[in-house]
Amino acid sequence: MFFFKSIPLGLLVLCLLHHSAIGASPLYHFCFSPENYTADSPYGANLNSLFNLLYTKVPPTGFGLGSTGQAKNKVNGLALCRGDVSRKDCNTCVVDASKELRERCPYRKGAIIWYDHCLLKYSDVSFFGQIDSRNRFYMWNVQEVENGTLFNEKVKELLSGLSNKASEANQKLYATGEVQLDTLTTLYGIAQCTRDLSGVDCKKCLDSAISELPNCCDAKRGGRVVGGSCNVGYELYPIVNT
């Protein structure tokens, strides 16, 4: 069971009750453009071409962007797979994401969708190289830790280090790490940006996301801030494939 609460500027708060709730289903999506296109229009044909382009470009490296069409019918898009995801699973996620967006945002000129393994975004407005601070949502585990103040400090310390690591001399703009809290407990973290951002903007995006964790995930056993340009997360179990 999930709890949802809409808030302004396309920001969504999502309460994650347990990890098994995330499977092959989308985490969330936004149909953010107020503009529509019509069936059999040039924009629709260009969107199809863009999706076909991303199917080809994304899986080999886990990221791809592109534009198709001209002037008012031009479509811009990108897709990003989580840094540890295999080429096969990346391809599957991008294909599923494009199909799901068609169903959830029919004829909308701009939309974004997130899965555990990938995100896909397209728009009639050029957005490459710009931090997307509008499309964002939170996820958290409803269970709390005992010493919340100390735990929160450890979370911030781990994720701040991963922000530095992901944005400095890292072509994938991706980093994972862990810290031992005690003999039985390990804290795991992840940070990732879309690769159209510069290293400076990646860090800016990640640091902003980290600063929002207290708003959603104070003393929670797990939490994420997920956006259109970057995401951070932590859990008390391994997050990625090794």
Short mmCIF file of N, CA and C in Angstrom, two decimals, residues 60 112 224:
data_model
loop_
_atom_site.label_atom_id
_atom_site.label_comp_id
_atom_site.label_asym_id
_atom_site.label_seq_id
_atom_site.Cartn_x
_atom_site.Cartn_y
_atom_site.Cartn_z
N PRO A 60 24.01 0.43 -24.74
CA PRO A 60 25.45 0.16 -24.72
C PRO A 60 26.20 0.84 -23.57
N ILE A 112 7.72 12.42 -18.36
CA ILE A 112 8.86 11.72 -17.77
C ILE A 112 8.35 10.56 -16.95
N ARG A 224 14.76 8.06 -0.64
CA ARG A 224 15.27 8.51 -1.93
C ARG A 224 14.69 9.88 -2.28
#
